[in-house]
Tab-separated table of C-alpha atoms and ligand atoms in Angstrom:
chain	number	residue	atom	x	y	z
T	1	UNK	CA	7.965	20.021	-12.428
T	2	UNK	CA	8.565	16.347	-13.296
T	3	UNK	CA	7.585	13.947	-10.514
T	4	UNK	CA	8.194	10.205	-10.623
T	5	UNK	CA	5.639	8.013	-8.850
T	6	UNK	CA	6.644	4.340	-8.778
T	7	UNK	CA	4.095	1.537	-8.403
T	8	UNK	CA	1.344	3.832	-9.642
T	9	UNK	CA	-0.675	1.017	-11.224
T	10	UNK	CA	-1.086	-0.760	-7.892
T	11	UNK	CA	-3.650	-0.230	-5.167
T	12	UNK	CA	-2.369	2.799	-3.218
T	13	UNK	CA	-0.177	4.074	-6.061
T	14	UNK	CA	-3.121	4.413	-8.458
T	15	UNK	CA	-5.016	6.531	-5.928
T	16	UNK	CA	-1.898	8.676	-5.407
T	17	UNK	CA	-1.378	9.136	-9.155
T	18	UNK	CA	-5.038	10.083	-9.758
T	19	UNK	CA	-4.903	12.587	-6.898
T	20	UNK	CA	-1.663	14.289	-7.996
T	21	UNK	CA	-2.551	14.390	-11.720
T	22	UNK	CA	-5.966	15.910	-10.990
T	23	UNK	CA	-5.096	18.287	-8.170
T	24	UNK	CA	-1.765	19.594	-9.485
T	25	UNK	CA	-1.924	20.363	-13.213
T	26	UNK	CA	1.450	22.144	-12.951
T	27	UNK	CA	3.168	18.857	-12.075
T	28	UNK	CA	3.940	16.310	-14.761
T	29	UNK	CA	3.431	12.873	-13.219
T	30	UNK	CA	5.468	9.973	-14.592
T	31	UNK	CA	4.083	6.661	-13.369
T	32	UNK	CA	6.723	3.922	-13.471
T	33	UNK	CA	5.293	0.444	-12.993
T	34	UNK	CA	6.369	-3.039	-14.085
T	35	UNK	CA	2.721	-4.192	-14.220
T	36	UNK	CA	3.273	-7.278	-12.092
T	37	UNK	CA	0.208	-9.315	-11.087
T	38	UNK	CA	-0.653	-6.398	-8.717
T	39	UNK	CA	-0.373	-3.608	-11.292
T	40	UNK	CA	-3.418	-2.809	-13.393
T	41	UNK	CA	-3.819	0.061	-15.861
T	42	UNK	CA	-7.610	-0.238	-15.517
T	43	UNK	CA	-7.117	1.534	-12.177
T	44	UNK	CA	-5.993	4.653	-14.049
T	45	UNK	CA	-8.533	4.918	-16.858
T	46	UNK	CA	-9.994	8.193	-15.554
T	47	UNK	CA	-6.706	10.098	-15.988
T	48	UNK	CA	-4.864	8.140	-18.678
T	49	UNK	CA	-5.251	10.825	-21.355
T	50	UNK	CA	-4.507	13.866	-19.173
T	51	UNK	CA	-1.714	16.036	-20.651
T	52	UNK	CA	0.246	16.072	-17.364
T	53	UNK	CA	0.394	12.268	-17.096
T	54	UNK	CA	2.766	9.723	-18.662
T	55	UNK	CA	2.847	5.991	-17.995
T	56	UNK	CA	6.217	4.260	-18.254
T	57	UNK	CA	6.323	0.479	-18.164
T	58	UNK	CA	9.558	-0.646	-16.550
T	59	UNK	CA	11.189	-2.478	-13.700
T	60	UNK	CA	12.993	-0.754	-10.829
T	61	UNK	CA	15.328	-3.792	-10.746
T	62	UNK	CA	16.669	-2.837	-14.195
T	63	UNK	CA	19.634	-0.534	-13.442
T	64	UNK	CA	20.395	0.824	-16.955
T	65	UNK	CA	16.696	1.452	-17.557
T	66	UNK	CA	16.305	3.322	-14.239
T	67	UNK	CA	19.432	5.424	-14.865
T	68	UNK	CA	18.294	6.352	-18.389
T	69	UNK	CA	14.839	7.336	-17.120
T	70	UNK	CA	16.285	9.704	-14.505
T	71	UNK	CA	18.729	11.137	-17.064
T	72	UNK	CA	15.909	11.760	-19.524
T	73	UNK	CA	13.289	13.341	-17.244
T	74	UNK	CA	15.477	14.790	-14.448
T	75	UNK	CA	12.782	14.285	-11.797
T	76	UNK	CA	12.477	16.925	-9.148
T	77	UNK	CA	10.846	14.480	-6.774
T	78	UNK	CA	10.207	10.764	-6.387
T	79	UNK	CA	7.264	9.226	-4.520
T	80	UNK	CA	8.263	5.582	-4.245
T	81	UNK	CA	5.522	2.995	-3.789
T	82	UNK	CA	6.596	0.147	-6.105
T	83	UNK	CA	7.027	-2.978	-4.028
T	84	UNK	CA	6.125	-6.570	-3.517
T	85	UNK	CA	3.487	-6.014	-0.860
T	86	UNK	CA	1.818	-9.227	0.305
T	87	UNK	CA	3.075	-10.989	3.461
T	88	UNK	CA	1.848	-14.455	2.384
T	89	UNK	CA	3.742	-14.221	-0.909
T	90	UNK	CA	6.874	-13.165	0.992
T	91	UNK	CA	6.646	-16.421	2.952
T	92	UNK	CA	6.600	-18.523	-0.231
T	93	UNK	CA	9.141	-16.394	-2.183
T	94	UNK	CA	11.297	-14.108	0.011
T	95	UNK	CA	13.846	-13.416	-2.750
T	96	UNK	CA	11.359	-11.505	-4.895
T	97	UNK	CA	10.904	-9.128	-1.951
T	98	UNK	CA	14.623	-8.519	-1.519
T	99	UNK	CA	15.072	-7.992	-5.250
T	100	UNK	CA	12.304	-5.404	-5.694
T	101	UNK	CA	11.994	-3.819	-2.266
T	102	UNK	CA	15.671	-3.615	-1.315
T	103	UNK	CA	17.685	-3.727	-4.556
T	104	UNK	CA	15.039	-1.912	-6.598
T	105	UNK	CA	14.806	0.874	-4.023
T	106	UNK	CA	18.592	1.161	-3.956
T	107	UNK	CA	18.659	1.503	-7.768
T	108	UNK	CA	16.253	4.455	-7.491
T	109	UNK	CA	18.334	5.997	-4.696
T	110	UNK	CA	21.514	5.744	-6.769
T	111	UNK	CA	19.835	7.347	-9.769
T	112	UNK	CA	18.275	10.155	-7.712
T	113	UNK	CA	21.512	10.762	-5.836
T	114	UNK	CA	23.251	11.848	-9.044
T	115	UNK	CA	20.403	14.208	-9.937
T	116	UNK	CA	19.822	16.127	-6.763
T	117	UNK	CA	23.539	16.721	-6.265
T	118	UNK	CA	23.759	18.395	-9.654
T	119	UNK	CA	21.106	20.902	-8.565
T	120	UNK	CA	19.338	20.674	-5.180
T	121	UNK	CA	16.487	23.061	-5.915
T	122	UNK	CA	14.041	21.610	-3.346
T	123	UNK	CA	14.302	18.032	-4.573
T	124	UNK	CA	13.026	15.113	-2.469
T	125	UNK	CA	12.908	11.314	-2.408
T	126	UNK	CA	9.742	10.313	-0.565
T	127	UNK	CA	9.652	6.635	0.417
T	128	UNK	CA	6.294	5.019	1.267
T	129	UNK	CA	6.667	2.343	3.903
T	130	UNK	CA	4.677	0.277	6.352
T	131	UNK	CA	4.092	-0.027	10.093
T	132	UNK	CA	5.110	-3.696	9.775
T	133	UNK	CA	8.788	-2.664	10.062
T	134	UNK	CA	8.181	-2.151	13.800
T	135	UNK	CA	7.176	-5.790	14.390
T	136	UNK	CA	4.289	-6.925	16.544
T	137	UNK	CA	2.651	-5.294	19.582
T	138	UNK	CA	1.156	-6.946	22.659
T	139	UNK	CA	-2.300	-5.966	23.919
T	140	UNK	CA	-1.238	-2.370	24.645
T	141	UNK	CA	1.093	0.256	23.201
T	142	UNK	CA	1.415	2.018	19.857
T	143	UNK	CA	4.146	2.350	17.238
T	144	UNK	CA	5.767	5.788	17.314
T	145	UNK	CA	8.446	7.109	14.962
T	146	UNK	CA	10.976	6.210	17.679
T	147	UNK	CA	9.928	2.554	18.035
T	148	UNK	CA	12.872	0.259	17.208
T	149	UNK	CA	12.646	-1.728	14.028
T	150	UNK	CA	11.811	-5.396	14.634
T	151	UNK	CA	10.410	-6.797	11.367
T	152	UNK	CA	8.995	-10.308	11.577
T	153	UNK	CA	8.032	-11.389	8.040
T	154	UNK	CA	10.235	-11.387	4.929
T	155	UNK	CA	7.973	-8.600	3.564
T	156	UNK	CA	8.465	-6.494	6.693
T	157	UNK	CA	12.215	-7.210	6.720
T	158	UNK	CA	12.547	-6.128	3.092
T	159	UNK	CA	10.630	-2.894	3.755
T	160	UNK	CA	12.733	-2.259	6.883
T	161	UNK	CA	15.899	-2.744	4.817
T	162	UNK	CA	14.612	-0.315	2.197
T	163	UNK	CA	13.843	2.276	4.905
T	164	UNK	CA	17.404	1.846	6.218
T	165	UNK	CA	18.827	2.322	2.714
T	166	UNK	CA	16.854	5.549	2.260
T	167	UNK	CA	18.057	6.921	5.620
T	168	UNK	CA	21.618	5.832	4.856
T	169	UNK	CA	21.575	7.918	1.656
T	170	UNK	CA	20.341	10.854	3.716
T	171	UNK	CA	23.065	10.391	6.300
T	172	UNK	CA	25.934	9.505	3.958
T	173	UNK	CA	25.264	11.696	0.932
T	174	UNK	CA	22.939	14.332	2.401
T	175	UNK	CA	20.155	13.192	0.060
T	176	UNK	CA	16.865	14.996	0.849
T	177	UNK	CA	14.372	12.296	1.797
T	178	UNK	CA	11.146	11.671	3.711
T	179	UNK	CA	9.641	8.391	4.914
T	180	UNK	CA	6.144	7.545	6.070
T	181	UNK	CA	5.110	4.293	7.727
T	182	UNK	CA	1.415	3.576	7.354
T	183	UNK	CA	-1.002	1.037	8.816
T	184	UNK	CA	-3.239	-1.341	6.796
T	185	UNK	CA	-5.028	0.390	3.925
T	186	UNK	CA	-8.345	-0.638	2.404
T	187	UNK	CA	-10.576	0.713	-0.361
T	188	UNK	CA	-11.347	0.338	-4.076
T	189	UNK	CA	-8.802	-1.289	-6.433
T	190	UNK	CA	-7.034	-3.401	-3.804
T	191	UNK	CA	-5.935	-6.746	-5.211
T	192	UNK	CA	-8.105	-9.558	-3.797
T	193	UNK	CA	-5.272	-11.321	-2.015
T	194	UNK	CA	-5.467	-8.936	0.976
T	195	UNK	CA	-8.058	-9.613	3.665
T	196	UNK	CA	-10.891	-7.182	2.841
T	197	UNK	CA	-11.109	-7.508	-0.969
T	198	UNK	CA	-10.455	-11.259	-0.786
T	199	UNK	CA	-13.337	-11.754	1.601
T	200	UNK	CA	-15.693	-9.487	-0.397
T	201	UNK	CA	-14.859	-11.535	-3.497
T	202	UNK	CA	-15.375	-14.824	-1.669
T	203	UNK	CA	-18.701	-13.788	-0.157
T	204	UNK	CA	-19.959	-12.683	-3.581
T	205	UNK	CA	-19.029	-16.071	-4.969
T	206	UNK	CA	-20.064	-18.150	-1.916
T	207	UNK	CA	-16.472	-19.301	-1.346
T	208	UNK	CA	-15.277	-20.105	2.186
T	209	UNK	CA	-13.634	-17.296	4.215
T	210	UNK	CA	-10.234	-18.576	5.429
T	211	UNK	CA	-9.599	-16.936	8.825
T	212	UNK	CA	-6.012	-17.534	9.956
T	213	UNK	CA	-5.573	-18.979	13.460
T	214	UNK	CA	-8.128	-17.798	16.011
T	215	UNK	CA	-8.939	-14.555	14.181
T	216	UNK	CA	-7.881	-12.493	17.207
T	217	UNK	CA	-5.105	-10.685	15.316
T	218	UNK	CA	-5.486	-6.910	15.326
T	219	UNK	CA	-4.852	-4.367	12.585
T	220	UNK	CA	-5.282	-0.569	12.415
T	221	UNK	CA	-7.259	0.187	9.221
T	222	UNK	CA	-7.068	3.390	7.175
T	223	UNK	CA	-9.186	4.249	4.129
T	224	UNK	CA	-6.887	4.609	1.120
T	225	UNK	CA	-7.854	8.204	0.256
T	226	UNK	CA	-6.901	9.251	3.802
T	227	UNK	CA	-3.458	7.751	3.158
T	228	UNK	CA	-3.296	9.696	-0.116
T	229	UNK	CA	-4.077	12.948	1.743
T	230	UNK	CA	-1.332	12.096	4.248
T	231	UNK	CA	1.117	11.524	1.367
T	232	UNK	CA	0.121	14.854	-0.223
T	233	UNK	CA	0.563	16.602	3.153
T	234	UNK	CA	3.965	15.041	3.866
T	235	UNK	CA	5.137	15.678	0.304
T	236	UNK	CA	4.281	19.379	0.515
T	237	UNK	CA	4.651	20.212	4.217
T	238	UNK	CA	6.798	17.450	5.751
T	239	UNK	CA	10.330	18.226	6.853
T	240	UNK	CA	13.362	16.888	4.998
T	241	UNK	CA	14.924	13.865	6.736
T	242	UNK	CA	11.810	13.188	8.849
T	243	UNK	CA	9.672	10.109	9.323
T	244	UNK	CA	5.907	10.258	9.868
T	245	UNK	CA	3.674	7.453	11.122
T	246	UNK	CA	0.247	7.377	9.486
T	247	UNK	CA	-2.660	5.394	10.932
T	248	UNK	CA	-6.401	5.222	11.233
T	249	UNK	CA	-6.790	5.208	15.044
T	250	UNK	CA	-9.048	2.332	14.129
T	251	UNK	CA	-8.140	-1.084	15.543
T	252	UNK	CA	-10.144	-4.182	14.732
T	253	UNK	CA	-9.579	-7.846	15.447
T	254	UNK	CA	-9.832	-9.763	12.192
T	255	UNK	CA	-12.861	-11.717	13.334
T	256	UNK	CA	-14.837	-8.618	14.383
T	257	UNK	CA	-14.000	-6.939	11.089
T	258	UNK	CA	-15.050	-10.053	9.153
T	259	UNK	CA	-18.416	-10.140	10.967
T	260	UNK	CA	-18.990	-6.463	10.137
T	261	UNK	CA	-18.137	-7.175	6.495
T	262	UNK	CA	-20.497	-10.179	6.453
T	263	UNK	CA	-23.339	-8.069	7.896
T	264	UNK	CA	-22.801	-5.322	5.303
T	265	UNK	CA	-22.746	-7.822	2.438
T	266	UNK	CA	-25.868	-9.642	3.667
T	267	UNK	CA	-27.679	-6.296	3.662
T	268	UNK	CA	-26.356	-5.091	0.309
T	269	UNK	CA	-26.919	-8.435	-1.429
T	270	UNK	CA	-30.386	-8.841	0.134
T	271	UNK	CA	-29.449	-12.094	1.795
T	272	UNK	CA	-30.906	-13.284	5.114
T	273	UNK	CA	-28.902	-12.097	8.122
T	274	UNK	CA	-26.124	-14.578	8.956
T	275	UNK	CA	-25.754	-16.013	5.425
T	276	UNK	CA	-22.241	-14.681	4.730
T	277	UNK	CA	-20.939	-15.516	8.221
T	278	UNK	CA	-21.718	-19.180	7.541
T	279	UNK	CA	-18.767	-19.140	5.117
T	280	UNK	CA	-16.248	-18.422	7.921
T	281	UNK	CA	-13.654	-21.196	8.365
T	282	UNK	CA	-10.793	-21.073	10.852
T	283	UNK	CA	-7.738	-22.365	8.977
T	284	UNK	CA	-4.051	-22.981	9.695
T	285	UNK	CA	-2.364	-19.832	10.950
T	286	UNK	CA	0.029	-17.724	8.865
T	287	UNK	CA	3.645	-18.592	9.784
T	288	UNK	CA	5.109	-15.962	12.135
T	289	UNK	CA	1.777	-14.075	12.187
T	290	UNK	CA	2.151	-10.610	13.802
T	291	UNK	CA	-0.336	-10.270	16.664
T	292	UNK	CA	-1.143	-6.579	16.607
T	293	UNK	CA	-0.240	-3.390	14.739
T	294	UNK	CA	-1.348	0.056	15.935
T	295	UNK	CA	-0.039	3.479	15.018
T	296	UNK	CA	0.503	6.559	17.137
T	297	UNK	CA	-0.199	9.247	14.516
T	298	UNK	CA	0.187	12.207	16.877
T	299	UNK	CA	3.295	13.585	15.122
T	300	UNK	CA	1.638	14.042	11.719
T	301	UNK	CA	-1.521	15.313	13.440
T	302	UNK	CA	0.298	17.893	15.539
T	303	UNK	CA	2.985	19.006	13.085
T	304	UNK	CA	1.201	18.748	9.741
T	305	UNK	CA	-2.463	18.964	10.755
T	306	UNK	CA	-3.483	15.679	9.096
T	307	UNK	CA	-6.078	13.318	10.465
T	308	UNK	CA	-8.289	10.623	8.937
T	309	UNK	CA	-11.528	11.919	7.402
T	310	UNK	CA	-13.371	8.682	6.648
T	311	UNK	CA	-14.916	6.587	9.437
T	312	UNK	CA	-14.458	2.829	9.215
T	313	UNK	CA	-18.162	2.036	8.741
T	314	UNK	CA	-18.366	4.621	5.933
T	315	UNK	CA	-15.093	3.490	4.308
T	316	UNK	CA	-16.002	-0.178	4.471
T	317	UNK	CA	-19.441	0.515	3.021
T	318	UNK	CA	-17.900	2.541	0.150
T	319	UNK	CA	-15.393	-0.246	-0.453
T	320	UNK	CA	-18.053	-2.973	-0.568
T	321	UNK	CA	-20.180	-0.829	-2.934
T	322	UNK	CA	-17.198	-0.319	-5.227
T	323	UNK	CA	-16.495	-4.047	-5.497
T	324	UNK	CA	-20.182	-4.822	-6.058
T	325	UNK	CA	-20.336	-2.204	-8.823
T	326	UNK	CA	-17.069	-3.216	-10.469
T	327	UNK	CA	-17.589	-6.895	-11.074
T	328	UNK	CA	-15.670	-6.804	-14.350
T	329	UNK	CA	-12.572	-5.372	-12.583
T	330	UNK	CA	-12.770	-8.173	-10.046
T	331	UNK	CA	-13.403	-10.777	-12.740
T	332	UNK	CA	-10.414	-9.579	-14.796
T	333	UNK	CA	-7.965	-9.781	-11.894
T	334	UNK	CA	-9.247	-13.120	-10.567
T	335	UNK	CA	-9.042	-15.070	-13.811
T	336	UNK	CA	-6.116	-17.209	-14.965
T	337	UNK	CA	-3.031	-16.875	-12.807
T	338	UNK	CA	-5.099	-15.835	-9.770
T	339	UNK	CA	-6.832	-19.215	-9.752
T	340	UNK	CA	-3.446	-20.983	-9.486
T	341	UNK	CA	-2.380	-18.619	-6.696
T	342	UNK	CA	-5.569	-19.309	-4.777
T	343	UNK	CA	-5.226	-23.084	-5.129
T	344	UNK	CA	-1.604	-22.979	-3.959
T	345	UNK	CA	-2.364	-20.700	-1.008
T	346	UNK	CA	-5.674	-22.081	0.242
T	347	UNK	CA	-5.938	-25.582	-1.287
C	401	NAD	P1	0.366	-3.257	-4.610
C	401	NAD	O1	0.957	-4.625	-4.493
C	401	NAD	O2	-1.097	-3.106	-4.816
C	401	NAD	O3	1.076	-2.465	-5.804
C	401	NAD	C1	2.456	-2.495	-6.027
C	401	NAD	C2	2.733	-1.921	-7.406
C	401	NAD	O4	4.144	-1.945	-7.623
C	401	NAD	C3	2.094	-2.729	-8.559
C	401	NAD	O5	1.476	-1.855	-9.470
C	401	NAD	C4	3.270	-3.435	-9.176
C	401	NAD	O6	3.098	-3.692	-10.587
C	401	NAD	C5	4.416	-2.470	-8.914
C	401	NAD	N1	5.715	-3.141	-8.875
C	401	NAD	C6	6.042	-4.257	-8.179
C	401	NAD	N2	7.317	-4.608	-8.430
C	401	NAD	C7	7.813	-3.674	-9.280
C	401	NAD	C8	9.074	-3.491	-9.886
C	401	NAD	N3	10.083	-4.346	-9.689
C	401	NAD	N4	9.255	-2.409	-10.692
C	401	NAD	C9	8.235	-1.527	-10.924
C	401	NAD	N5	7.009	-1.684	-10.393
C	401	NAD	C10	6.804	-2.742	-9.575
C	401	NAD	O7	0.848	-2.496	-3.308
C	401	NAD	P2	0.085	-1.405	-2.405
C	401	NAD	O8	-0.726	-2.106	-1.406
C	401	NAD	O9	-0.512	-0.386	-3.289
C	401	NAD	O10	1.336	-0.784	-1.632
C	401	NAD	C11	2.086	0.287	-2.215
C	401	NAD	C12	3.209	0.688	-1.281
C	401	NAD	O11	2.667	1.081	-0.018
C	401	NAD	C13	4.189	-0.454	-0.991
C	401	NAD	O12	5.480	0.094	-0.934
C	401	NAD	C14	3.753	-0.970	0.375
C	401	NAD	O13	4.840	-1.515	1.076
C	401	NAD	C15	3.255	0.317	1.027
C	401	NAD	N6	2.214	0.127	2.054
C	401	NAD	C16	1.097	-0.612	1.787
C	401	NAD	C17	0.105	-0.740	2.776
C	401	NAD	C18	-1.165	-1.521	2.504
C	401	NAD	O14	-1.964	-1.712	3.438
C	401	NAD	N7	-1.433	-1.963	1.288
C	401	NAD	C19	0.269	-0.128	4.018
C	401	NAD	C20	1.439	0.625	4.250
C	401	NAD	C21	2.398	0.750	3.259
C	402	TYD	P1	-3.490	-8.790	5.009
C	402	TYD	O1	-4.630	-8.101	4.343
C	402	TYD	O2	-2.715	-9.804	4.248
C	402	TYD	O3	-2.532	-7.630	5.559
C	402	TYD	P2	-1.261	-7.724	6.578
C	402	TYD	O4	-0.836	-9.129	6.725
C	402	TYD	O5	-0.246	-6.905	5.858
C	402	TYD	O6	-1.742	-7.105	7.849
C	402	TYD	O7	-4.030	-9.486	6.335
C	402	TYD	C1	-4.728	-8.751	7.330
C	402	TYD	C2	-5.006	-9.691	8.473
C	402	TYD	O8	-5.926	-10.707	8.034
C	402	TYD	C3	-3.779	-10.452	8.952
C	402	TYD	O9	-3.847	-10.616	10.373
C	402	TYD	C4	-3.880	-11.800	8.276
C	402	TYD	C5	-5.387	-12.020	8.180
C	402	TYD	N1	-5.820	-12.829	7.014
C	402	TYD	C6	-6.661	-13.940	7.222
C	402	TYD	O10	-7.051	-14.270	8.356
C	402	TYD	N2	-7.041	-14.675	6.131
C	402	TYD	C7	-6.624	-14.365	4.856
C	402	TYD	O11	-6.982	-15.091	3.890
C	402	TYD	C8	-5.797	-13.210	4.672
C	402	TYD	C9	-5.313	-12.816	3.304
C	402	TYD	C10	-5.424	-12.473	5.789
């Protein structure tokens, strides 16, 4: 059974690829990734020579390439994660997000649409999306699968558009699809532009911690391997044409999370209590910053019997340990182009 996983060299995608290649030897996993700044084959070293794994370097924006790939391997299923994924970058370059997240997704849908029609045989297009499509919550309430879309950033708008395209192929052509919308992930191999790995990297290097606005923004954090288990569950047990919200039931204001991270790093780096927190700087807010995200995950819990396994303290501790033990990974991804990005973003 040939399965295409897109974006498999990125943060979540690499965990998904490792899980599927290891747990399901009867599947052949094709990992399609353009290796943008966020894609890194180092993430996949542990499975790169497995017989049921093939890496394909390519761009989902390239229509002839995508069509040829589907023709050649006749995938039974697609798990689509490839995307531009960072909100701050979407503010400086929205077009890149439309091109990859909307047009790229549509190219995959067109290619898959030809295949499954030829022979249905249990095929599925599984689209991995975000809770950010629902917009921003006030102090109370949770996002359910029925919450209206109200994306606020160019990233969120591009993911919302891609979700709509997937559903439109289901409605118009009968294409078998599934969608899941997940909250903020954290864990090993996350590119240090997102809050947690960026701040671990900065603390290690005694660089200031740029907290946007008043730091009272709230996110619902999920350890990446719990997201992978949700993806496995939805892939195998989820119903065709359904959407599932996935979340950690784990809300933190940014500033509380940052203090917890600082405490953990002080302890693990044998620094006096309070050392890392001295690096905190409140800086200019992100434009259009969403106040709060929080997921109601009761549908996937009740229907598919999934729930998070890793507590936040445990997950954060494992994440910090991983970054402290993988200094060369961090060094490789923060050299060169990263330095220019950092200067442009944070001055
Ligand atoms: P990431 O930025 O770490 O990885 C994205 C991967 O996609 C990279 O390997 C990159 O090289 C590849 N890619 C980008 N453009 C491509 C293109 N045009 N063609 C082929 N490959 C391309 O992202 P992530 O954090 O792992 O997120 C993966 C998916 O999960 C995304 O669709 C994202 O919207 C979704 N998601 C992420 C989170 C989160 O907290 N990180 C939460 C919910 C949903
Ligand atoms: P991020 O990891 O970029 O994820 P998202 O924007 O998709 O939720 O940011 C998480 C939160 O942390 C968000 O409220 C923005 C905030 N943040 C900072 O305060 N400083 C930073 O340098 C970054 C990258 C994020």
